[in-house]
Amino acid sequence: MAERARRILFEVNCLTRDLALLQEHEMGSVKFGLGPLPAASILAEVLCALKRDWPRLLVNAEVSTGPALLDQLRAEQLDFIVVEQRYLPLSAELKVQRLAVEPAGWFVRPGHPWLAVSITADRLRQAALASVPTPEGAQARIREALGYLPGENLNFQVVSNDLHSLVTLTRHSDLVLLAPVRVVKARLDAGELVLLSVPEIFKLSAQFAIVNLAQRTLSPSAQRAIAAIEAANG
């Protein structure tokens, strides 16, 4: 009974929202969430584009973990979210738009001792890793590629939502950073980080997805924000 009441209330809210959208030519605000990787990769560019093209638009962009953002989306606290697609469950209530695959890699500071040796699975299993919170599916793929035994975990020594802090830490330590190439491209071009040369089987990738509630109409403002995200990701 409680679930049926919740569904009826949800549908009434959707109808009310649809009517408001029909009555207004322009919505004045948007609230969306991004995981740490898409935030570090595209958020600054997206905010600049929205401010340039829609200077009066009120934007609330939140950065958090994938599971937390999904909870907020389901609670209708966010218009949409952008997360690593491996976080997403199969669910008819979610509309998922996958973005282009992002190449990722293993990054170290200049002068790191591993730059002078061949990178093997055994060496990568010993790596002290730095990363944002990583979906279990992505961890399982890395464990499989590196030949981990059942029950063995990756050696994450530092995990943080703040990827820029992880980059700074990696530049001043012997940690190995896991990250999309685009996120650290400026550091690579400046010679502050180096991409480890690894066999093809150990190469990494990430894929982000834009997610909204399937039965909830996106406002014009949300559609503009999504268009800016698509442009930034392209």
JSON list of C-alpha atoms in Angstrom, two decimals:
[
{"chain": "A", "resi": 1, "resn": "MET", "atom": "CA", "xyz": [0.00, 0.00, 0.00]},
{"chain": "A", "resi": 2, "resn": "ALA", "atom": "CA", "xyz": [2.79, 2.40, 0.92]},
{"chain": "A", "resi": 3, "resn": "GLU", "atom": "CA", "xyz": [4.58, 1.67, -2.36]},
{"chain": "A", "resi": 4, "resn": "ARG", "atom": "CA", "xyz": [1.37, 2.26, -4.37]},
{"chain": "A", "resi": 5, "resn": "ALA", "atom": "CA", "xyz": [0.83, 5.58, -2.56]},
{"chain": "A", "resi": 6, "resn": "ARG", "atom": "CA", "xyz": [4.42, 6.60, -3.29]},
{"chain": "A", "resi": 7, "resn": "ARG", "atom": "CA", "xyz": [3.94, 5.78, -6.98]},
{"chain": "A", "resi": 8, "resn": "ILE", "atom": "CA", "xyz": [0.68, 7.77, -7.19]},
{"chain": "A", "resi": 9, "resn": "LEU", "atom": "CA", "xyz": [2.36, 10.76, -5.52]},
{"chain": "A", "resi": 10, "resn": "PHE", "atom": "CA", "xyz": [5.29, 10.47, -7.95]},
{"chain": "A", "resi": 11, "resn": "GLU", "atom": "CA", "xyz": [2.94, 10.46, -10.96]},
{"chain": "A", "resi": 12, "resn": "VAL", "atom": "CA", "xyz": [0.99, 13.46, -9.62]},
{"chain": "A", "resi": 13, "resn": "ASN", "atom": "CA", "xyz": [4.25, 15.37, -9.15]},
{"chain": "A", "resi": 14, "resn": "CYS", "atom": "CA", "xyz": [5.28, 14.49, -12.70]},
{"chain": "A", "resi": 15, "resn": "LEU", "atom": "CA", "xyz": [1.97, 15.75, -14.11]},
{"chain": "A", "resi": 16, "resn": "THR", "atom": "CA", "xyz": [2.26, 18.97, -12.13]},
{"chain": "A", "resi": 17, "resn": "ARG", "atom": "CA", "xyz": [5.80, 19.44, -13.38]},
{"chain": "A", "resi": 18, "resn": "ASP", "atom": "CA", "xyz": [4.80, 18.76, -16.99]},
{"chain": "A", "resi": 19, "resn": "LEU", "atom": "CA", "xyz": [2.05, 21.39, -16.75]},
{"chain": "A", "resi": 20, "resn": "ALA", "atom": "CA", "xyz": [4.47, 23.94, -15.33]},
{"chain": "A", "resi": 21, "resn": "LEU", "atom": "CA", "xyz": [6.88, 23.30, -18.19]},
{"chain": "A", "resi": 22, "resn": "LEU", "atom": "CA", "xyz": [4.12, 23.85, -20.73]},
{"chain": "A", "resi": 23, "resn": "GLN", "atom": "CA", "xyz": [3.12, 27.11, -19.08]},
{"chain": "A", "resi": 24, "resn": "GLU", "atom": "CA", "xyz": [6.65, 28.52, -18.89]},
{"chain": "A", "resi": 25, "resn": "HIS", "atom": "CA", "xyz": [8.91, 29.21, -21.82]},
{"chain": "A", "resi": 26, "resn": "GLU", "atom": "CA", "xyz": [12.03, 29.00, -19.70]},
{"chain": "A", "resi": 27, "resn": "MET", "atom": "CA", "xyz": [12.95, 27.36, -16.43]},
{"chain": "A", "resi": 28, "resn": "GLY", "atom": "CA", "xyz": [15.37, 29.38, -14.39]},
{"chain": "A", "resi": 29, "resn": "SER", "atom": "CA", "xyz": [17.35, 26.72, -12.54]},
{"chain": "A", "resi": 30, "resn": "VAL", "atom": "CA", "xyz": [18.90, 23.28, -12.82]},
{"chain": "A", "resi": 31, "resn": "LYS", "atom": "CA", "xyz": [20.33, 20.95, -10.20]},
{"chain": "A", "resi": 32, "resn": "PHE", "atom": "CA", "xyz": [22.49, 18.03, -11.24]},
{"chain": "A", "resi": 33, "resn": "GLY", "atom": "CA", "xyz": [25.19, 15.80, -9.80]},
{"chain": "A", "resi": 34, "resn": "LEU", "atom": "CA", "xyz": [28.46, 14.41, -11.11]},
{"chain": "A", "resi": 35, "resn": "GLY", "atom": "CA", "xyz": [30.76, 11.67, -9.92]},
{"chain": "A", "resi": 36, "resn": "PRO", "atom": "CA", "xyz": [34.38, 12.63, -9.15]},
{"chain": "A", "resi": 37, "resn": "LEU", "atom": "CA", "xyz": [35.74, 11.55, -12.55]},
{"chain": "A", "resi": 38, "resn": "PRO", "atom": "CA", "xyz": [33.23, 13.34, -14.80]},
{"chain": "A", "resi": 39, "resn": "ALA", "atom": "CA", "xyz": [33.43, 16.37, -12.50]},
{"chain": "A", "resi": 40, "resn": "ALA", "atom": "CA", "xyz": [37.20, 16.57, -12.89]},
{"chain": "A", "resi": 41, "resn": "SER", "atom": "CA", "xyz": [36.93, 15.88, -16.61]},
{"chain": "A", "resi": 42, "resn": "ILE", "atom": "CA", "xyz": [34.15, 18.20, -17.84]},
{"chain": "A", "resi": 43, "resn": "LEU", "atom": "CA", "xyz": [32.49, 20.21, -15.05]},
{"chain": "A", "resi": 44, "resn": "ALA", "atom": "CA", "xyz": [34.55, 23.40, -15.42]},
{"chain": "A", "resi": 45, "resn": "GLU", "atom": "CA", "xyz": [33.91, 23.48, -19.18]},
{"chain": "A", "resi": 46, "resn": "VAL", "atom": "CA", "xyz": [30.19, 22.82, -18.68]},
{"chain": "A", "resi": 47, "resn": "LEU", "atom": "CA", "xyz": [29.81, 25.60, -16.12]},
{"chain": "A", "resi": 48, "resn": "CYS", "atom": "CA", "xyz": [31.65, 28.07, -18.36]},
{"chain": "A", "resi": 49, "resn": "ALA", "atom": "CA", "xyz": [29.40, 27.18, -21.30]},
{"chain": "A", "resi": 50, "resn": "LEU", "atom": "CA", "xyz": [26.21, 27.57, -19.26]},
{"chain": "A", "resi": 51, "resn": "LYS", "atom": "CA", "xyz": [27.36, 30.89, -17.84]},
{"chain": "A", "resi": 52, "resn": "ARG", "atom": "CA", "xyz": [28.28, 32.14, -21.30]},
{"chain": "A", "resi": 53, "resn": "ASP", "atom": "CA", "xyz": [25.13, 30.99, -23.11]},
{"chain": "A", "resi": 54, "resn": "TRP", "atom": "CA", "xyz": [22.57, 31.31, -20.28]},
{"chain": "A", "resi": 55, "resn": "PRO", "atom": "CA", "xyz": [23.91, 33.95, -17.88]},
{"chain": "A", "resi": 56, "resn": "ARG", "atom": "CA", "xyz": [20.68, 34.14, -15.84]},
{"chain": "A", "resi": 57, "resn": "LEU", "atom": "CA", "xyz": [20.41, 30.40, -15.33]},
{"chain": "A", "resi": 58, "resn": "LEU", "atom": "CA", "xyz": [20.76, 29.27, -11.70]},
{"chain": "A", "resi": 59, "resn": "VAL", "atom": "CA", "xyz": [23.04, 26.23, -11.59]},
{"chain": "A", "resi": 60, "resn": "ASN", "atom": "CA", "xyz": [23.58, 23.88, -8.66]},
{"chain": "A", "resi": 61, "resn": "ALA", "atom": "CA", "xyz": [26.18, 21.24, -9.54]},
{"chain": "A", "resi": 62, "resn": "GLU", "atom": "CA", "xyz": [27.01, 18.71, -6.84]},
{"chain": "A", "resi": 63, "resn": "VAL", "atom": "CA", "xyz": [29.99, 16.32, -6.80]},
{"chain": "A", "resi": 64, "resn": "SER", "atom": "CA", "xyz": [29.57, 13.04, -4.92]},
{"chain": "A", "resi": 65, "resn": "THR", "atom": "CA", "xyz": [29.90, 9.27, -5.24]},
{"chain": "A", "resi": 66, "resn": "GLY", "atom": "CA", "xyz": [27.85, 7.31, -7.76]},
{"chain": "A", "resi": 67, "resn": "PRO", "atom": "CA", "xyz": [25.64, 5.49, -5.21]},
{"chain": "A", "resi": 68, "resn": "ALA", "atom": "CA", "xyz": [24.91, 8.71, -3.29]},
{"chain": "A", "resi": 69, "resn": "LEU", "atom": "CA", "xyz": [23.93, 10.51, -6.49]},
{"chain": "A", "resi": 70, "resn": "LEU", "atom": "CA", "xyz": [21.62, 7.67, -7.52]},
{"chain": "A", "resi": 71, "resn": "ASP", "atom": "CA", "xyz": [19.87, 7.92, -4.16]},
{"chain": "A", "resi": 72, "resn": "GLN", "atom": "CA", "xyz": [19.39, 11.66, -4.62]},
{"chain": "A", "resi": 73, "resn": "LEU", "atom": "CA", "xyz": [18.10, 11.19, -8.17]},
{"chain": "A", "resi": 74, "resn": "ARG", "atom": "CA", "xyz": [15.53, 8.64, -7.02]},
{"chain": "A", "resi": 75, "resn": "ALA", "atom": "CA", "xyz": [14.47, 11.02, -4.24]},
{"chain": "A", "resi": 76, "resn": "GLU", "atom": "CA", "xyz": [13.92, 13.70, -6.94]},
{"chain": "A", "resi": 77, "resn": "GLN", "atom": "CA", "xyz": [16.53, 15.95, -5.36]},
{"chain": "A", "resi": 78, "resn": "LEU", "atom": "CA", "xyz": [18.46, 16.18, -8.64]},
{"chain": "A", "resi": 79, "resn": "ASP", "atom": "CA", "xyz": [17.28, 16.68, -12.24]},
{"chain": "A", "resi": 80, "resn": "PHE", "atom": "CA", "xyz": [19.89, 14.28, -13.59]},
{"chain": "A", "resi": 81, "resn": "ILE", "atom": "CA", "xyz": [23.31, 12.85, -12.78]},
{"chain": "A", "resi": 82, "resn": "VAL", "atom": "CA", "xyz": [26.53, 12.02, -14.64]},
{"chain": "A", "resi": 83, "resn": "VAL", "atom": "CA", "xyz": [28.34, 8.97, -13.28]},
{"chain": "A", "resi": 84, "resn": "GLU", "atom": "CA", "xyz": [30.65, 6.13, -14.31]},
{"chain": "A", "resi": 85, "resn": "GLN", "atom": "CA", "xyz": [28.30, 3.74, -16.12]},
{"chain": "A", "resi": 86, "resn": "ARG", "atom": "CA", "xyz": [29.45, 0.72, -14.10]},
{"chain": "A", "resi": 87, "resn": "TYR", "atom": "CA", "xyz": [27.58, 2.18, -11.11]},
{"chain": "A", "resi": 88, "resn": "LEU", "atom": "CA", "xyz": [24.23, 1.87, -12.86]},
{"chain": "A", "resi": 89, "resn": "PRO", "atom": "CA", "xyz": [21.81, -0.96, -12.08]},
{"chain": "A", "resi": 90, "resn": "LEU", "atom": "CA", "xyz": [19.46, -2.36, -14.69]},
{"chain": "A", "resi": 91, "resn": "SER", "atom": "CA", "xyz": [16.26, -0.48, -13.92]},
{"chain": "A", "resi": 92, "resn": "ALA", "atom": "CA", "xyz": [13.24, 0.60, -15.94]},
{"chain": "A", "resi": 93, "resn": "GLU", "atom": "CA", "xyz": [12.93, 3.72, -13.77]},
{"chain": "A", "resi": 94, "resn": "LEU", "atom": "CA", "xyz": [16.20, 5.12, -15.12]},
{"chain": "A", "resi": 95, "resn": "LYS", "atom": "CA", "xyz": [16.84, 6.64, -18.53]},
{"chain": "A", "resi": 96, "resn": "VAL", "atom": "CA", "xyz": [20.52, 6.18, -19.37]},
{"chain": "A", "resi": 97, "resn": "GLN", "atom": "CA", "xyz": [22.49, 7.96, -22.08]},
{"chain": "A", "resi": 98, "resn": "ARG", "atom": "CA", "xyz": [26.02, 6.60, -22.35]},
{"chain": "A", "resi": 99, "resn": "LEU", "atom": "CA", "xyz": [28.75, 8.99, -23.45]},
{"chain": "A", "resi": 100, "resn": "ALA", "atom": "CA", "xyz": [31.91, 8.23, -25.40]},
{"chain": "A", "resi": 101, "resn": "VAL", "atom": "CA", "xyz": [34.44, 5.86, -23.84]},
{"chain": "A", "resi": 102, "resn": "GLU", "atom": "CA", "xyz": [37.34, 7.71, -22.19]},
{"chain": "A", "resi": 103, "resn": "PRO", "atom": "CA", "xyz": [40.84, 6.17, -22.33]},
{"chain": "A", "resi": 104, "resn": "ALA", "atom": "CA", "xyz": [42.38, 5.91, -18.87]},
{"chain": "A", "resi": 105, "resn": "GLY", "atom": "CA", "xyz": [45.75, 4.86, -17.54]},
{"chain": "A", "resi": 106, "resn": "TRP", "atom": "CA", "xyz": [48.29, 4.37, -14.79]},
{"chain": "A", "resi": 107, "resn": "PHE", "atom": "CA", "xyz": [50.17, 7.60, -14.01]},
{"chain": "A", "resi": 108, "resn": "VAL", "atom": "CA", "xyz": [53.32, 8.32, -11.98]},
{"chain": "A", "resi": 109, "resn": "ARG", "atom": "CA", "xyz": [55.60, 11.25, -11.25]},
{"chain": "A", "resi": 110, "resn": "PRO", "atom": "CA", "xyz": [58.67, 11.98, -13.41]},
{"chain": "A", "resi": 111, "resn": "GLY", "atom": "CA", "xyz": [61.64, 10.03, -12.06]},
{"chain": "A", "resi": 112, "resn": "HIS", "atom": "CA", "xyz": [59.45, 7.27, -10.63]},
{"chain": "A", "resi": 113, "resn": "PRO", "atom": "CA", "xyz": [61.53, 4.05, -10.40]},
{"chain": "A", "resi": 114, "resn": "TRP", "atom": "CA", "xyz": [59.01, 2.13, -12.50]},
{"chain": "A", "resi": 115, "resn": "LEU", "atom": "CA", "xyz": [59.77, 4.27, -15.55]},
{"chain": "A", "resi": 116, "resn": "ALA", "atom": "CA", "xyz": [63.09, 2.43, -15.87]},
{"chain": "A", "resi": 117, "resn": "VAL", "atom": "CA", "xyz": [61.67, -1.13, -15.77]},
{"chain": "A", "resi": 118, "resn": "SER", "atom": "CA", "xyz": [59.21, -3.27, -17.70]},
{"chain": "A", "resi": 119, "resn": "ILE", "atom": "CA", "xyz": [55.71, -3.18, -16.27]},
{"chain": "A", "resi": 120, "resn": "THR", "atom": "CA", "xyz": [54.38, -6.64, -15.49]},
{"chain": "A", "resi": 121, "resn": "ALA", "atom": "CA", "xyz": [51.23, -7.95, -13.84]},
{"chain": "A", "resi": 122, "resn": "ASP", "atom": "CA", "xyz": [53.22, -8.81, -10.72]},
{"chain": "A", "resi": 123, "resn": "ARG", "atom": "CA", "xyz": [54.59, -5.28, -10.49]},
{"chain": "A", "resi": 124, "resn": "LEU", "atom": "CA", "xyz": [51.12, -3.72, -10.92]},
{"chain": "A", "resi": 125, "resn": "ARG", "atom": "CA", "xyz": [49.73, -6.03, -8.22]},
{"chain": "A", "resi": 126, "resn": "GLN", "atom": "CA", "xyz": [52.28, -4.50, -5.85]},
{"chain": "A", "resi": 127, "resn": "ALA", "atom": "CA", "xyz": [51.46, -0.91, -6.82]},
{"chain": "A", "resi": 128, "resn": "ALA", "atom": "CA", "xyz": [50.35, 1.51, -4.12]},
{"chain": "A", "resi": 129, "resn": "LEU", "atom": "CA", "xyz": [47.33, 3.00, -5.87]},
{"chain": "A", "resi": 130, "resn": "ALA", "atom": "CA", "xyz": [45.58, 6.37, -5.68]},
{"chain": "A", "resi": 131, "resn": "SER", "atom": "CA", "xyz": [42.08, 6.72, -7.09]},
{"chain": "A", "resi": 132, "resn": "VAL", "atom": "CA", "xyz": [38.63, 8.17, -6.70]},
{"chain": "A", "resi": 133, "resn": "PRO", "atom": "CA", "xyz": [36.04, 5.68, -5.35]},
{"chain": "A", "resi": 134, "resn": "THR", "atom": "CA", "xyz": [35.85, 2.98, -8.03]},
{"chain": "A", "resi": 135, "resn": "PRO", "atom": "CA", "xyz": [32.84, 0.86, -9.04]},
{"chain": "A", "resi": 136, "resn": "GLU", "atom": "CA", "xyz": [33.13, -2.79, -8.06]},
{"chain": "A", "resi": 137, "resn": "GLY", "atom": "CA", "xyz": [32.76, -3.78, -11.72]},
{"chain": "A", "resi": 138, "resn": "ALA", "atom": "CA", "xyz": [35.83, -1.75, -12.67]},
{"chain": "A", "resi": 139, "resn": "GLN", "atom": "CA", "xyz": [37.83, -3.20, -9.78]},
{"chain": "A", "resi": 140, "resn": "ALA", "atom": "CA", "xyz": [36.83, -6.73, -10.80]},
{"chain": "A", "resi": 141, "resn": "ARG", "atom": "CA", "xyz": [38.05, -6.10, -14.35]},
{"chain": "A", "resi": 142, "resn": "ILE", "atom": "CA", "xyz": [41.44, -4.88, -13.09]},
{"chain": "A", "resi": 143, "resn": "ARG", "atom": "CA", "xyz": [41.76, -7.80, -10.65]},
{"chain": "A", "resi": 144, "resn": "GLU", "atom": "CA", "xyz": [41.03, -10.24, -13.47]},
{"chain": "A", "resi": 145, "resn": "ALA", "atom": "CA", "xyz": [43.54, -8.63, -15.85]},
{"chain": "A", "resi": 146, "resn": "LEU", "atom": "CA", "xyz": [46.27, -8.68, -13.19]},
{"chain": "A", "resi": 147, "resn": "GLY", "atom": "CA", "xyz": [45.60, -12.27, -12.15]},
{"chain": "A", "resi": 148, "resn": "TYR", "atom": "CA", "xyz": [44.46, -11.62, -8.59]},
{"chain": "A", "resi": 149, "resn": "LEU", "atom": "CA", "xyz": [43.36, -14.63, -6.55]},
{"chain": "A", "resi": 150, "resn": "PRO", "atom": "CA", "xyz": [39.74, -14.78, -5.32]},
{"chain": "A", "resi": 151, "resn": "GLY", "atom": "CA", "xyz": [39.33, -12.58, -2.27]},
{"chain": "A", "resi": 152, "resn": "GLU", "atom": "CA", "xyz": [42.39, -10.44, -3.01]},
{"chain": "A", "resi": 153, "resn": "ASN", "atom": "CA", "xyz": [41.81, -6.69, -3.15]},
{"chain": "A", "resi": 154, "resn": "LEU", "atom": "CA", "xyz": [43.53, -3.94, -5.08]},
{"chain": "A", "resi": 155, "resn": "ASN", "atom": "CA", "xyz": [46.08, -2.01, -3.04]},
{"chain": "A", "resi": 156, "resn": "PHE", "atom": "CA", "xyz": [44.31, 1.35, -2.81]},
{"chain": "A", "resi": 157, "resn": "GLN", "atom": "CA", "xyz": [46.40, 3.41, -0.38]},
{"chain": "A", "resi": 158, "resn": "VAL", "atom": "CA", "xyz": [44.60, 6.72, -0.99]},
{"chain": "A", "resi": 159, "resn": "VAL", "atom": "CA", "xyz": [40.98, 7.06, -2.13]},
{"chain": "A", "resi": 160, "resn": "SER", "atom": "CA", "xyz": [39.36, 10.49, -2.42]},
{"chain": "A", "resi": 161, "resn": "ASN", "atom": "CA", "xyz": [36.57, 12.26, -4.32]},
{"chain": "A", "resi": 162, "resn": "ASP", "atom": "CA", "xyz": [39.04, 15.10, -4.98]},
{"chain": "A", "resi": 163, "resn": "LEU", "atom": "CA", "xyz": [40.97, 13.94, -8.04]},
{"chain": "A", "resi": 164, "resn": "HIS", "atom": "CA", "xyz": [43.00, 17.13, -8.23]},
{"chain": "A", "resi": 165, "resn": "SER", "atom": "CA", "xyz": [44.40, 16.46, -4.76]},
{"chain": "A", "resi": 166, "resn": "LEU", "atom": "CA", "xyz": [45.25, 12.91, -5.83]},
{"chain": "A", "resi": 167, "resn": "VAL", "atom": "CA", "xyz": [47.16, 14.33, -8.81]},
{"chain": "A", "resi": 168, "resn": "THR", "atom": "CA", "xyz": [49.17, 16.60, -6.51]},
{"chain": "A", "resi": 169, "resn": "LEU", "atom": "CA", "xyz": [49.89, 13.70, -4.14]},
{"chain": "A", "resi": 170, "resn": "THR", "atom": "CA", "xyz": [51.02, 11.48, -7.01]},
{"chain": "A", "resi": 171, "resn": "ARG", "atom": "CA", "xyz": [53.42, 14.18, -8.22]},
{"chain": "A", "resi": 172, "resn": "HIS", "atom": "CA", "xyz": [55.13, 14.14, -4.82]},
{"chain": "A", "resi": 173, "resn": "SER", "atom": "CA", "xyz": [55.15, 10.42, -4.00]},
{"chain": "A", "resi": 174, "resn": "ASP", "atom": "CA", "xyz": [55.62, 6.96, -5.49]},
{"chain": "A", "resi": 175, "resn": "LEU", "atom": "CA", "xyz": [51.88, 6.32, -5.72]},
{"chain": "A", "resi": 176, "resn": "VAL", "atom": "CA", "xyz": [50.37, 5.12, -9.00]},
{"chain": "A", "resi": 177, "resn": "LEU", "atom": "CA", "xyz": [47.31, 7.14, -10.01]},
{"chain": "A", "resi": 178, "resn": "LEU", "atom": "CA", "xyz": [44.39, 5.56, -11.89]},
{"chain": "A", "resi": 179, "resn": "ALA", "atom": "CA", "xyz": [42.56, 8.20, -13.93]},
{"chain": "A", "resi": 180, "resn": "PRO", "atom": "CA", "xyz": [41.16, 9.10, -17.36]},
{"chain": "A", "resi": 181, "resn": "VAL", "atom": "CA", "xyz": [43.79, 10.57, -19.65]},
{"chain": "A", "resi": 182, "resn": "ARG", "atom": "CA", "xyz": [41.75, 13.72, -20.30]},
{"chain": "A", "resi": 183, "resn": "VAL", "atom": "CA", "xyz": [41.62, 14.58, -16.60]},
{"chain": "A", "resi": 184, "resn": "VAL", "atom": "CA", "xyz": [45.42, 14.74, -16.29]},
{"chain": "A", "resi": 185, "resn": "LYS", "atom": "CA", "xyz": [46.26, 15.89, -19.84]},
{"chain": "A", "resi": 186, "resn": "ALA", "atom": "CA", "xyz": [47.45, 19.33, -18.73]},
{"chain": "A", "resi": 187, "resn": "ARG", "atom": "CA", "xyz": [49.77, 17.69, -16.18]},
{"chain": "A", "resi": 188, "resn": "LEU", "atom": "CA", "xyz": [51.04, 15.29, -18.84]},
{"chain": "A", "resi": 189, "resn": "ASP", "atom": "CA", "xyz": [51.70, 18.11, -21.29]},
{"chain": "A", "resi": 190, "resn": "ALA", "atom": "CA", "xyz": [53.54, 20.05, -18.58]},
{"chain": "A", "resi": 191, "resn": "GLY", "atom": "CA", "xyz": [55.72, 17.04, -17.78]},
{"chain": "A", "resi": 192, "resn": "GLU", "atom": "CA", "xyz": [54.37, 16.81, -14.21]},
{"chain": "A", "resi": 193, "resn": "LEU", "atom": "CA", "xyz": [52.97, 13.29, -14.68]},
{"chain": "A", "resi": 194, "resn": "VAL", "atom": "CA", "xyz": [53.97, 10.37, -16.90]},
{"chain": "A", "resi": 195, "resn": "LEU", "atom": "CA", "xyz": [51.74, 7.66, -18.36]},
{"chain": "A", "resi": 196, "resn": "LEU", "atom": "CA", "xyz": [53.14, 4.23, -17.60]},
{"chain": "A", "resi": 197, "resn": "SER", "atom": "CA", "xyz": [53.66, 2.08, -20.67]},
{"chain": "A", "resi": 198, "resn": "VAL", "atom": "CA", "xyz": [51.75, -1.12, -19.93]},
{"chain": "A", "resi": 199, "resn": "PRO", "atom": "CA", "xyz": [50.79, -4.17, -22.01]},
{"chain": "A", "resi": 200, "resn": "GLU", "atom": "CA", "xyz": [47.49, -3.83, -23.89]},
{"chain": "A", "resi": 201, "resn": "ILE", "atom": "CA", "xyz": [45.65, -6.18, -21.53]},
{"chain": "A", "resi": 202, "resn": "PHE", "atom": "CA", "xyz": [46.32, -3.81, -18.58]},
{"chain": "A", "resi": 203, "resn": "LYS", "atom": "CA", "xyz": [45.06, -0.67, -20.32]},
{"chain": "A", "resi": 204, "resn": "LEU", "atom": "CA", "xyz": [42.07, 1.05, -18.72]},
{"chain": "A", "resi": 205, "resn": "SER", "atom": "CA", "xyz": [39.02, 3.00, -19.84]},
{"chain": "A", "resi": 206, "resn": "ALA", "atom": "CA", "xyz": [36.07, 4.82, -18.31]},
{"chain": "A", "resi": 207, "resn": "GLN", "atom": "CA", "xyz": [32.61, 5.54, -19.66]},
{"chain": "A", "resi": 208, "resn": "PHE", "atom": "CA", "xyz": [30.29, 8.14, -18.20]},
{"chain": "A", "resi": 209, "resn": "ALA", "atom": "CA", "xyz": [26.52, 8.17, -18.51]},
{"chain": "A", "resi": 210, "resn": "ILE", "atom": "CA", "xyz": [23.84, 10.85, -18.15]},
{"chain": "A", "resi": 211, "resn": "VAL", "atom": "CA", "xyz": [20.98, 9.47, -16.05]},
{"chain": "A", "resi": 212, "resn": "ASN", "atom": "CA", "xyz": [17.54, 10.82, -15.26]},
{"chain": "A", "resi": 213, "resn": "LEU", "atom": "CA", "xyz": [14.24, 9.37, -14.06]},
{"chain": "A", "resi": 214, "resn": "ALA", "atom": "CA", "xyz": [12.46, 7.86, -17.06]},
{"chain": "A", "resi": 215, "resn": "GLN", "atom": "CA", "xyz": [8.99, 9.09, -16.06]},
{"chain": "A", "resi": 216, "resn": "ARG", "atom": "CA", "xyz": [10.04, 12.60, -15.10]},
{"chain": "A", "resi": 217, "resn": "THR", "atom": "CA", "xyz": [10.10, 15.31, -17.75]},
{"chain": "A", "resi": 218, "resn": "LEU", "atom": "CA", "xyz": [13.37, 17.19, -17.99]},
{"chain": "A", "resi": 219, "resn": "SER", "atom": "CA", "xyz": [13.03, 20.97, -17.74]},
{"chain": "A", "resi": 220, "resn": "PRO", "atom": "CA", "xyz": [14.39, 23.16, -20.56]},
{"chain": "A", "resi": 221, "resn": "SER", "atom": "CA", "xyz": [17.18, 24.21, -18.18]},
{"chain": "A", "resi": 222, "resn": "ALA", "atom": "CA", "xyz": [18.13, 20.57, -17.55]},
{"chain": "A", "resi": 223, "resn": "GLN", "atom": "CA", "xyz": [18.10, 19.91, -21.29]},
{"chain": "A", "resi": 224, "resn": "ARG", "atom": "CA", "xyz": [20.46, 22.86, -21.81]},
{"chain": "A", "resi": 225, "resn": "ALA", "atom": "CA", "xyz": [22.80, 21.54, -19.14]},
{"chain": "A", "resi": 226, "resn": "ILE", "atom": "CA", "xyz": [22.78, 18.09, -20.75]},
{"chain": "A", "resi": 227, "resn": "ALA", "atom": "CA", "xyz": [23.55, 19.63, -24.14]},
{"chain": "A", "resi": 228, "resn": "ALA", "atom": "CA", "xyz": [26.54, 21.41, -22.58]},
{"chain": "A", "resi": 229, "resn": "ILE", "atom": "CA", "xyz": [27.73, 18.11, -21.09]},
{"chain": "A", "resi": 230, "resn": "GLU", "atom": "CA", "xyz": [27.40, 16.35, -24.45]},
{"chain": "A", "resi": 231, "resn": "ALA", "atom": "CA", "xyz": [29.41, 19.12, -26.12]},
{"chain": "A", "resi": 232, "resn": "ALA", "atom": "CA", "xyz": [32.11, 19.02, -23.45]},
{"chain": "A", "resi": 233, "resn": "ASN", "atom": "CA", "xyz": [32.40, 15.25, -23.65]},
{"chain": "A", "resi": 234, "resn": "GLY", "atom": "CA", "xyz": [32.64, 15.31, -27.42]}
]
